[in-house]
PDB file of C-alpha atoms in Angstrom:
ATOM      1  CA  MET A   1     -37.317  37.439 -61.570  1.00 36.00           C
ATOM      2  CA  PRO A   2     -40.823  36.779 -60.157  1.00 41.00           C
ATOM      3  CA  LEU A   3     -41.242  35.040 -56.834  1.00 45.00           C
ATOM      4  CA  PRO A   4     -41.967  31.334 -57.325  1.00 46.00           C
ATOM      5  CA  GLY A   5     -45.314  30.114 -56.036  1.00 64.00           C
ATOM      6  CA  LEU A   6     -46.775  33.608 -55.709  1.00 78.00           C
ATOM      7  CA  SER A   7     -50.303  32.299 -56.275  1.00 81.00           C
ATOM      8  CA  GLN A   8     -49.733  29.594 -53.646  1.00 87.00           C
ATOM      9  CA  LEU A   9     -48.440  32.198 -51.192  1.00 89.00           C
ATOM     10  CA  MET A  10     -51.504  34.359 -51.753  1.00 91.00           C
ATOM     11  CA  SER A  11     -53.834  31.374 -51.352  1.00 93.00           C
ATOM     12  CA  GLY A  12     -52.012  30.278 -48.208  1.00 94.00           C
ATOM     13  CA  THR A  13     -52.167  33.770 -46.707  1.00 95.00           C
ATOM     14  CA  LEU A  14     -55.887  33.985 -47.446  1.00 95.00           C
ATOM     15  CA  ALA A  15     -56.331  30.579 -45.802  1.00 96.00           C
ATOM     16  CA  ILE A  16     -54.526  31.792 -42.668  1.00 97.00           C
ATOM     17  CA  ALA A  17     -56.811  34.813 -42.474  1.00 96.00           C
ATOM     18  CA  LEU A  18     -59.885  32.661 -43.083  1.00 97.00           C
ATOM     19  CA  ASN A  19     -58.890  30.164 -40.384  1.00 96.00           C
ATOM     20  CA  TYR A  20     -58.380  32.982 -37.884  1.00 96.00           C
ATOM     21  CA  VAL A  21     -61.658  34.735 -38.638  1.00 95.00           C
ATOM     22  CA  ALA A  22     -63.702  31.524 -38.655  1.00 95.00           C
ATOM     23  CA  THR A  23     -62.122  30.141 -35.476  1.00 95.00           C
ATOM     24  CA  PHE A  24     -61.502  33.141 -33.244  1.00 94.00           C
ATOM     25  CA  TYR A  25     -63.607  36.024 -34.563  1.00 91.00           C
ATOM     26  CA  MET A  26     -66.853  34.964 -36.247  1.00 88.00           C
ATOM     27  CA  PRO A  27     -68.363  32.569 -33.630  1.00 84.00           C
ATOM     28  CA  SER A  28     -70.595  34.265 -31.056  1.00 80.00           C
ATOM     29  CA  THR A  29     -68.947  32.180 -28.331  1.00 83.00           C
ATOM     30  CA  ARG A  30     -65.254  32.029 -27.559  1.00 89.00           C
ATOM     31  CA  LEU A  31     -63.144  28.910 -27.960  1.00 91.00           C
ATOM     32  CA  LEU A  32     -62.127  28.899 -24.280  1.00 89.00           C
ATOM     33  CA  ARG A  33     -65.721  29.109 -23.081  1.00 90.00           C
ATOM     34  CA  ASP A  34     -67.475  26.641 -25.370  1.00 93.00           C
ATOM     35  CA  PRO A  35     -65.197  24.828 -27.834  1.00 94.00           C
ATOM     36  CA  LEU A  36     -67.975  22.651 -29.258  1.00 94.00           C
ATOM     37  CA  GLU A  37     -70.299  25.525 -30.140  1.00 94.00           C
ATOM     38  CA  THR A  38     -67.348  27.532 -31.468  1.00 95.00           C
ATOM     39  CA  LEU A  39     -66.265  24.699 -33.772  1.00 96.00           C
ATOM     40  CA  THR A  40     -69.856  24.019 -34.836  1.00 95.00           C
ATOM     41  CA  THR A  41     -70.144  27.643 -35.932  1.00 95.00           C
ATOM     42  CA  ALA A  42     -66.670  27.765 -37.490  1.00 96.00           C
ATOM     43  CA  LEU A  43     -66.863  24.590 -39.599  1.00 97.00           C
ATOM     44  CA  PRO A  44     -69.360  25.749 -42.273  1.00 96.00           C
ATOM     45  CA  ILE A  45     -67.584  29.114 -42.529  1.00 96.00           C
ATOM     46  CA  LEU A  46     -64.239  27.374 -42.921  1.00 96.00           C
ATOM     47  CA  LEU A  47     -65.500  24.929 -45.514  1.00 97.00           C
ATOM     48  CA  ALA A  48     -67.262  27.574 -47.600  1.00 97.00           C
ATOM     49  CA  GLY A  49     -64.259  29.898 -47.406  1.00 97.00           C
ATOM     50  CA  HIS A  50     -61.773  27.256 -48.509  1.00 97.00           C
ATOM     51  CA  VAL A  51     -64.057  26.267 -51.391  1.00 97.00           C
ATOM     52  CA  VAL A  52     -64.094  29.906 -52.521  1.00 97.00           C
ATOM     53  CA  ILE A  53     -60.298  30.198 -52.233  1.00 96.00           C
ATOM     54  CA  MET A  54     -59.841  26.971 -54.173  1.00 96.00           C
ATOM     55  CA  GLY A  55     -62.283  28.045 -56.867  1.00 96.00           C
ATOM     56  CA  LEU A  56     -60.584  31.423 -57.309  1.00 94.00           C
ATOM     57  CA  THR A  57     -57.113  29.857 -57.387  1.00 93.00           C
ATOM     58  CA  LEU A  58     -58.071  27.297 -60.023  1.00 94.00           C
ATOM     59  CA  SER A  59     -60.097  29.621 -62.228  1.00 93.00           C
ATOM     60  CA  VAL A  60     -58.021  32.816 -61.942  1.00 91.00           C
ATOM     61  CA  PHE A  61     -54.417  31.845 -61.207  1.00 89.00           C
ATOM     62  CA  LYS A  62     -54.304  28.417 -62.860  1.00 90.00           C
ATOM     63  CA  GLN A  63     -56.880  29.329 -65.535  1.00 91.00           C
ATOM     64  CA  CYS A  64     -58.664  25.976 -65.315  1.00 93.00           C
ATOM     65  CA  SER A  65     -61.983  25.413 -67.042  1.00 94.00           C
ATOM     66  CA  THR A  66     -65.225  25.554 -65.072  1.00 94.00           C
ATOM     67  CA  LYS A  67     -65.632  21.793 -65.400  1.00 95.00           C
ATOM     68  CA  THR A  68     -62.139  21.094 -64.078  1.00 95.00           C
ATOM     69  CA  THR A  69     -62.647  23.517 -61.195  1.00 95.00           C
ATOM     70  CA  VAL A  70     -65.973  21.954 -60.171  1.00 96.00           C
ATOM     71  CA  ILE A  71     -64.601  18.402 -60.384  1.00 96.00           C
ATOM     72  CA  SER A  72     -61.517  19.337 -58.350  1.00 96.00           C
ATOM     73  CA  ILE A  73     -63.651  20.963 -55.656  1.00 97.00           C
ATOM     74  CA  GLY A  74     -65.884  17.890 -55.595  1.00 97.00           C
ATOM     75  CA  TYR A  75     -62.895  15.602 -55.073  1.00 96.00           C
ATOM     76  CA  ALA A  76     -61.580  17.878 -52.339  1.00 97.00           C
ATOM     77  CA  LEU A  77     -64.897  17.823 -50.470  1.00 97.00           C
ATOM     78  CA  LEU A  78     -65.175  14.045 -50.804  1.00 97.00           C
ATOM     79  CA  ILE A  79     -61.654  13.399 -49.511  1.00 97.00           C
ATOM     80  CA  THR A  80     -62.168  15.892 -46.680  1.00 97.00           C
ATOM     81  CA  ALA A  81     -65.356  14.108 -45.591  1.00 97.00           C
ATOM     82  CA  ILE A  82     -63.656  10.698 -45.670  1.00 98.00           C
ATOM     83  CA  SER A  83     -60.616  12.084 -43.851  1.00 97.00           C
ATOM     84  CA  THR A  84     -62.842  13.422 -41.076  1.00 98.00           C
ATOM     85  CA  VAL A  85     -63.911   9.871 -40.235  1.00 97.00           C
ATOM     86  CA  VAL A  86     -60.355   8.535 -40.540  1.00 97.00           C
ATOM     87  CA  LEU A  87     -58.893  11.320 -38.409  1.00 97.00           C
ATOM     88  CA  HIS A  88     -61.582  10.784 -35.788  1.00 97.00           C
ATOM     89  CA  GLY A  89     -60.427   7.190 -35.493  1.00 96.00           C
ATOM     90  CA  PHE A  90     -56.766   8.185 -35.242  1.00 96.00           C
ATOM     91  CA  ILE A  91     -57.532  10.826 -32.609  1.00 96.00           C
ATOM     92  CA  VAL A  92     -59.286   8.190 -30.498  1.00 95.00           C
ATOM     93  CA  LEU A  93     -56.350   5.821 -30.959  1.00 94.00           C
ATOM     94  CA  PHE A  94     -54.007   8.585 -29.785  1.00 90.00           C
ATOM     95  CA  GLY A  95     -55.893   8.898 -26.501  1.00 89.00           C
ATOM     96  CA  ALA A  96     -59.162  10.793 -26.950  1.00 89.00           C
ATOM     97  CA  SER A  97     -62.214   9.237 -25.329  1.00 88.00           C
ATOM     98  CA  LEU A  98     -64.437   7.228 -27.661  1.00 87.00           C
ATOM     99  CA  VAL A  99     -67.681   8.058 -25.837  1.00 89.00           C
ATOM    100  CA  GLU A 100     -67.037  11.046 -23.601  1.00 89.00           C
ATOM    101  CA  LYS A 101     -67.041  14.315 -25.579  1.00 92.00           C
ATOM    102  CA  PHE A 102     -67.667  12.376 -28.781  1.00 95.00           C
ATOM    103  CA  ASN A 103     -69.076  15.484 -30.477  1.00 95.00           C
ATOM    104  CA  HIS A 104     -66.018  17.509 -29.468  1.00 96.00           C
ATOM    105  CA  THR A 105     -63.717  14.921 -31.037  1.00 97.00           C
ATOM    106  CA  LEU A 106     -65.767  14.697 -34.222  1.00 97.00           C
ATOM    107  CA  ALA A 107     -65.887  18.495 -34.572  1.00 97.00           C
ATOM    108  CA  PHE A 108     -62.129  18.732 -34.098  1.00 97.00           C
ATOM    109  CA  ALA A 109     -61.559  15.938 -36.638  1.00 97.00           C
ATOM    110  CA  ALA A 110     -63.625  17.875 -39.178  1.00 98.00           C
ATOM    111  CA  TYR A 111     -61.737  21.080 -38.339  1.00 98.00           C
ATOM    112  CA  LEU A 112     -58.392  19.324 -38.761  1.00 98.00           C
ATOM    113  CA  ALA A 113     -59.444  17.720 -42.049  1.00 98.00           C
ATOM    114  CA  ILE A 114     -60.530  21.047 -43.537  1.00 98.00           C
ATOM    115  CA  VAL A 115     -57.483  23.037 -42.408  1.00 98.00           C
ATOM    116  CA  ALA A 116     -54.996  20.298 -43.374  1.00 97.00           C
ATOM    117  CA  LEU A 117     -56.427  19.095 -46.685  1.00 97.00           C
ATOM    118  CA  MET A 118     -58.340  21.860 -48.432  1.00 97.00           C
ATOM    119  CA  PRO A 119     -55.201  24.046 -48.864  1.00 96.00           C
ATOM    120  CA  SER A 120     -53.406  21.018 -50.326  1.00 95.00           C
ATOM    121  CA  PHE A 121     -56.065  20.595 -52.989  1.00 96.00           C
ATOM    122  CA  THR A 122     -55.919  24.334 -53.641  1.00 95.00           C
ATOM    123  CA  ALA A 123     -52.158  24.087 -54.255  1.00 94.00           C
ATOM    124  CA  LEU A 124     -52.031  20.829 -56.230  1.00 93.00           C
ATOM    125  CA  ALA A 125     -55.310  20.492 -58.104  1.00 91.00           C
ATOM    126  CA  PRO A 126     -55.754  19.566 -60.847  1.00 91.00           C
ATOM    127  CA  ALA A 127     -53.016  16.977 -60.496  1.00 87.00           C
ATOM    128  CA  GLU A 128     -52.673  13.329 -61.419  1.00 88.00           C
ATOM    129  CA  SER A 129     -52.524  10.632 -58.762  1.00 89.00           C
ATOM    130  CA  GLY A 130     -48.792  10.214 -59.354  1.00 92.00           C
ATOM    131  CA  THR A 131     -48.199  13.744 -58.092  1.00 93.00           C
ATOM    132  CA  TRP A 132     -50.017  12.995 -54.834  1.00 94.00           C
ATOM    133  CA  VAL A 133     -48.034   9.781 -54.409  1.00 94.00           C
ATOM    134  CA  LYS A 134     -44.767  11.626 -55.016  1.00 94.00           C
ATOM    135  CA  CYS A 135     -45.752  14.316 -52.533  1.00 93.00           C
ATOM    136  CA  PHE A 136     -47.231  12.425 -49.604  1.00 94.00           C
ATOM    137  CA  LEU A 137     -46.079   8.808 -49.944  1.00 93.00           C
ATOM    138  CA  GLN A 138     -42.579   9.347 -51.284  1.00 93.00           C
ATOM    139  CA  HIS A 139     -42.162  12.633 -49.351  1.00 92.00           C
ATOM    140  CA  SER A 140     -40.300  14.260 -52.242  1.00 91.00           C
ATOM    141  CA  PRO A 141     -42.069  17.456 -53.331  1.00 92.00           C
ATOM    142  CA  THR A 142     -40.058  19.494 -55.813  1.00 89.00           C
ATOM    143  CA  THR A 143     -42.282  22.051 -57.546  1.00 88.00           C
ATOM    144  CA  GLY A 144     -43.838  25.070 -55.857  1.00 88.00           C
ATOM    145  CA  PRO A 145     -47.389  23.651 -55.678  1.00 92.00           C
ATOM    146  CA  GLU A 146     -46.085  20.332 -54.350  1.00 93.00           C
ATOM    147  CA  ILE A 147     -44.058  22.062 -51.651  1.00 93.00           C
ATOM    148  CA  TYR A 148     -46.996  24.227 -50.546  1.00 94.00           C
ATOM    149  CA  ALA A 149     -49.353  21.232 -50.443  1.00 95.00           C
ATOM    150  CA  TYR A 150     -46.904  19.057 -48.516  1.00 96.00           C
ATOM    151  CA  SER A 151     -45.747  21.712 -46.061  1.00 96.00           C
ATOM    152  CA  GLN A 152     -49.235  22.926 -45.141  1.00 96.00           C
ATOM    153  CA  THR A 153     -50.578  19.420 -44.541  1.00 97.00           C
ATOM    154  CA  ILE A 154     -47.580  18.114 -42.583  1.00 97.00           C
ATOM    155  CA  CYS A 155     -47.234  21.232 -40.432  1.00 97.00           C
ATOM    156  CA  THR A 156     -50.974  21.329 -39.696  1.00 97.00           C
ATOM    157  CA  LEU A 157     -51.054  17.681 -38.607  1.00 97.00           C
ATOM    158  CA  SER A 158     -47.862  18.168 -36.583  1.00 97.00           C
ATOM    159  CA  GLY A 159     -49.370  21.220 -34.922  1.00 96.00           C
ATOM    160  CA  ALA A 160     -52.458  19.248 -33.916  1.00 96.00           C
ATOM    161  CA  TRP A 161     -50.243  16.565 -32.364  1.00 95.00           C
ATOM    162  CA  ILE A 162     -48.065  19.101 -30.528  1.00 95.00           C
ATOM    163  CA  GLY A 163     -51.169  20.726 -29.042  1.00 94.00           C
ATOM    164  CA  ALA A 164     -52.121  17.443 -27.397  1.00 92.00           C
ATOM    165  CA  ILE A 165     -48.888  17.343 -25.371  1.00 92.00           C
ATOM    166  CA  VAL A 166     -50.207  19.824 -22.789  1.00 89.00           C
ATOM    167  CA  LEU A 167     -53.529  18.035 -22.222  1.00 88.00           C
ATOM    168  CA  PRO A 168     -52.385  15.521 -19.555  1.00 85.00           C
ATOM    169  CA  LEU A 169     -50.288  18.066 -17.634  1.00 84.00           C
ATOM    170  CA  ASP A 170     -51.627  18.956 -14.195  1.00 75.00           C
ATOM    171  CA  TRP A 171     -51.762  22.701 -14.739  1.00 81.00           C
ATOM    172  CA  GLU A 172     -55.566  23.061 -14.425  1.00 80.00           C
ATOM    173  CA  ARG A 173     -55.832  25.773 -17.048  1.00 85.00           C
ATOM    174  CA  ASP A 174     -58.998  26.532 -19.020  1.00 83.00           C
ATOM    175  CA  TRP A 175     -57.229  26.060 -22.349  1.00 85.00           C
ATOM    176  CA  GLN A 176     -56.305  22.486 -21.412  1.00 87.00           C
ATOM    177  CA  ALA A 177     -59.913  21.374 -21.910  1.00 90.00           C
ATOM    178  CA  TRP A 178     -60.374  19.113 -24.937  1.00 94.00           C
ATOM    179  CA  PRO A 179     -59.779  20.087 -27.746  1.00 94.00           C
ATOM    180  CA  ILE A 180     -58.905  23.774 -27.215  1.00 95.00           C
ATOM    181  CA  SER A 181     -55.103  23.508 -27.284  1.00 94.00           C
ATOM    182  CA  CYS A 182     -55.238  21.248 -30.358  1.00 96.00           C
ATOM    183  CA  VAL A 183     -57.434  23.715 -32.249  1.00 97.00           C
ATOM    184  CA  ILE A 184     -55.040  26.572 -31.488  1.00 96.00           C
ATOM    185  CA  SER A 185     -51.958  24.543 -32.423  1.00 97.00           C
ATOM    186  CA  THR A 186     -53.658  23.337 -35.618  1.00 97.00           C
ATOM    187  CA  TYR A 187     -54.205  26.944 -36.678  1.00 97.00           C
ATOM    188  CA  LEU A 188     -50.609  27.866 -35.808  1.00 97.00           C
ATOM    189  CA  GLY A 189     -49.275  24.757 -37.548  1.00 97.00           C
ATOM    190  CA  HIS A 190     -50.986  25.697 -40.793  1.00 97.00           C
ATOM    191  CA  ALA A 191     -49.607  29.242 -40.615  1.00 97.00           C
ATOM    192  CA  VAL A 192     -46.102  27.873 -40.043  1.00 97.00           C
ATOM    193  CA  GLY A 193     -46.610  25.538 -43.002  1.00 96.00           C
ATOM    194  CA  VAL A 194     -47.440  28.390 -45.370  1.00 95.00           C
ATOM    195  CA  PHE A 195     -44.357  30.423 -44.522  1.00 93.00           C
ATOM    196  CA  THR A 196     -42.149  27.336 -44.402  1.00 94.00           C
ATOM    197  CA  ALA A 197     -43.285  26.489 -47.931  1.00 93.00           C
ATOM    198  CA  PHE A 198     -42.545  30.040 -49.043  1.00 90.00           C
ATOM    199  CA  GLY A 199     -38.997  29.841 -47.716  1.00 88.00           C
ATOM    200  CA  TRP A 200     -38.500  26.334 -49.071  1.00 87.00           C
ATOM    201  CA  SER A 201     -39.724  27.195 -52.565  1.00 82.00           C
ATOM    202  CA  SER A 202     -37.837  30.498 -52.662  1.00 77.00           C
ATOM    203  CA  LYS A 203     -34.296  29.105 -52.550  1.00 66.00           C
ATOM    204  CA  ALA A 204     -33.869  29.981 -56.203  1.00 48.00           C
ATOM    205  CA  VAL A 205     -34.852  33.584 -55.469  1.00 53.00           C
ATOM    206  CA  VAL A 206     -32.331  33.818 -52.635  1.00 59.00           C
ATOM    207  CA  LEU A 207     -29.596  32.498 -54.917  1.00 54.00           C
ATOM    208  CA  TYR A 208     -30.651  34.879 -57.681  1.00 52.00           C
ATOM    209  CA  LEU A 209     -30.606  37.877 -55.334  1.00 57.00           C
ATOM    210  CA  TYR A 210     -27.189  36.888 -54.027  1.00 58.00           C
ATOM    211  CA  VAL A 211     -25.769  36.637 -57.526  1.00 58.00           C
ATOM    212  CA  SER A 212     -27.407  39.902 -58.585  1.00 60.00           C
ATOM    213  CA  LEU A 213     -26.528  41.961 -55.522  1.00 64.00           C
ATOM    214  CA  ALA A 214     -23.166  40.512 -54.548  1.00 61.00           C
ATOM    215  CA  ALA A 215     -21.461  38.426 -57.207  1.00 53.00           C
ATOM    216  CA  LYS A 216     -22.327  40.562 -60.248  1.00 51.00           C
ATOM    217  CA  PRO A 217     -20.830  43.833 -58.870  1.00 54.00           C
ATOM    218  CA  MET A 218     -17.699  41.930 -57.908  1.00 50.00           C
ATOM    219  CA  LEU A 219     -17.370  40.614 -61.454  1.00 48.00           C
ATOM    220  CA  CYS A 220     -17.759  44.174 -62.783  1.00 52.00           C
ATOM    221  CA  ILE A 221     -14.974  45.387 -60.501  1.00 52.00           C
ATOM    222  CA  ILE A 222     -12.684  42.591 -61.618  1.00 51.00           C
ATOM    223  CA  ALA A 223     -13.471  43.293 -65.275  1.00 53.00           C
ATOM    224  CA  ALA A 224     -12.626  46.965 -64.807  1.00 56.00           C
ATOM    225  CA  HIS A 225      -9.305  46.272 -63.061  1.00 51.00           C
ATOM    226  CA  PRO A 226      -6.283  47.494 -65.113  1.00 51.00           C
ATOM    227  CA  TYR A 227      -4.639  44.044 -64.965  1.00 46.00           C
ATOM    228  CA  GLN A 228      -7.667  42.570 -66.698  1.00 46.00           C
ATOM    229  CA  ARG A 229      -8.044  45.472 -69.114  1.00 46.00           C
ATOM    230  CA  ASN A 230      -4.420  45.565 -70.257  1.00 49.00           C
ATOM    231  CA  GLY A 231      -3.817  41.854 -70.025  1.00 49.00           C
ATOM    232  CA  SER A 232      -0.484  42.327 -68.158  1.00 46.00           C
ATOM    233  CA  GLU A 233       1.008  44.087 -65.185  1.00 46.00           C
ATOM    234  CA  PRO A 234       2.134  47.729 -65.762  1.00 44.00           C
TER     235      PRO A 234
END
């Protein structure tokens, strides 16, 4: 029995690797030293990488036409751009300064939008609007792609929020500077989302393995028992 959502797992794993390389490896500066320059360098790498992953997933795994793939990528980029502005507003409402470190907040909003939303489009596209409503408004994903889209987005956003908890603490650590802890927790949140989705969507595999490895041999033993073979006690 093949693993459900194998293409989603591969796409999610590639996204984790891309997020790590673009955030912590590729920039010439380090996140702890200059978060703004690091994010400015990472954002185009992230966006281009997620577009490539989405294009490969749609064209190779889902076997979509070139037109469908291009349209889906266009929608994903449009929604990501709009979400950057919306997330920037929410981040300010949650306590970030509106004026001070404005560029830092905007860069983090763009980072969060890319990491949270592009994998969702990779998992779900091409999908009708009803699927998105079922997934994110009704919170009832059922299929493998829906579970991967929902889990990655929710865990990424939750990770970003959890990272902000340490900011007001009086520890005076370098990583408490805005928005370093949120960037790190956003990356970790997405990674948790991928593996959570894998476990969530693999319940059928666990049940299948249990039946195959445990229940089936027991049934064979019972069938071979002399009481069952002769139909009566000796």
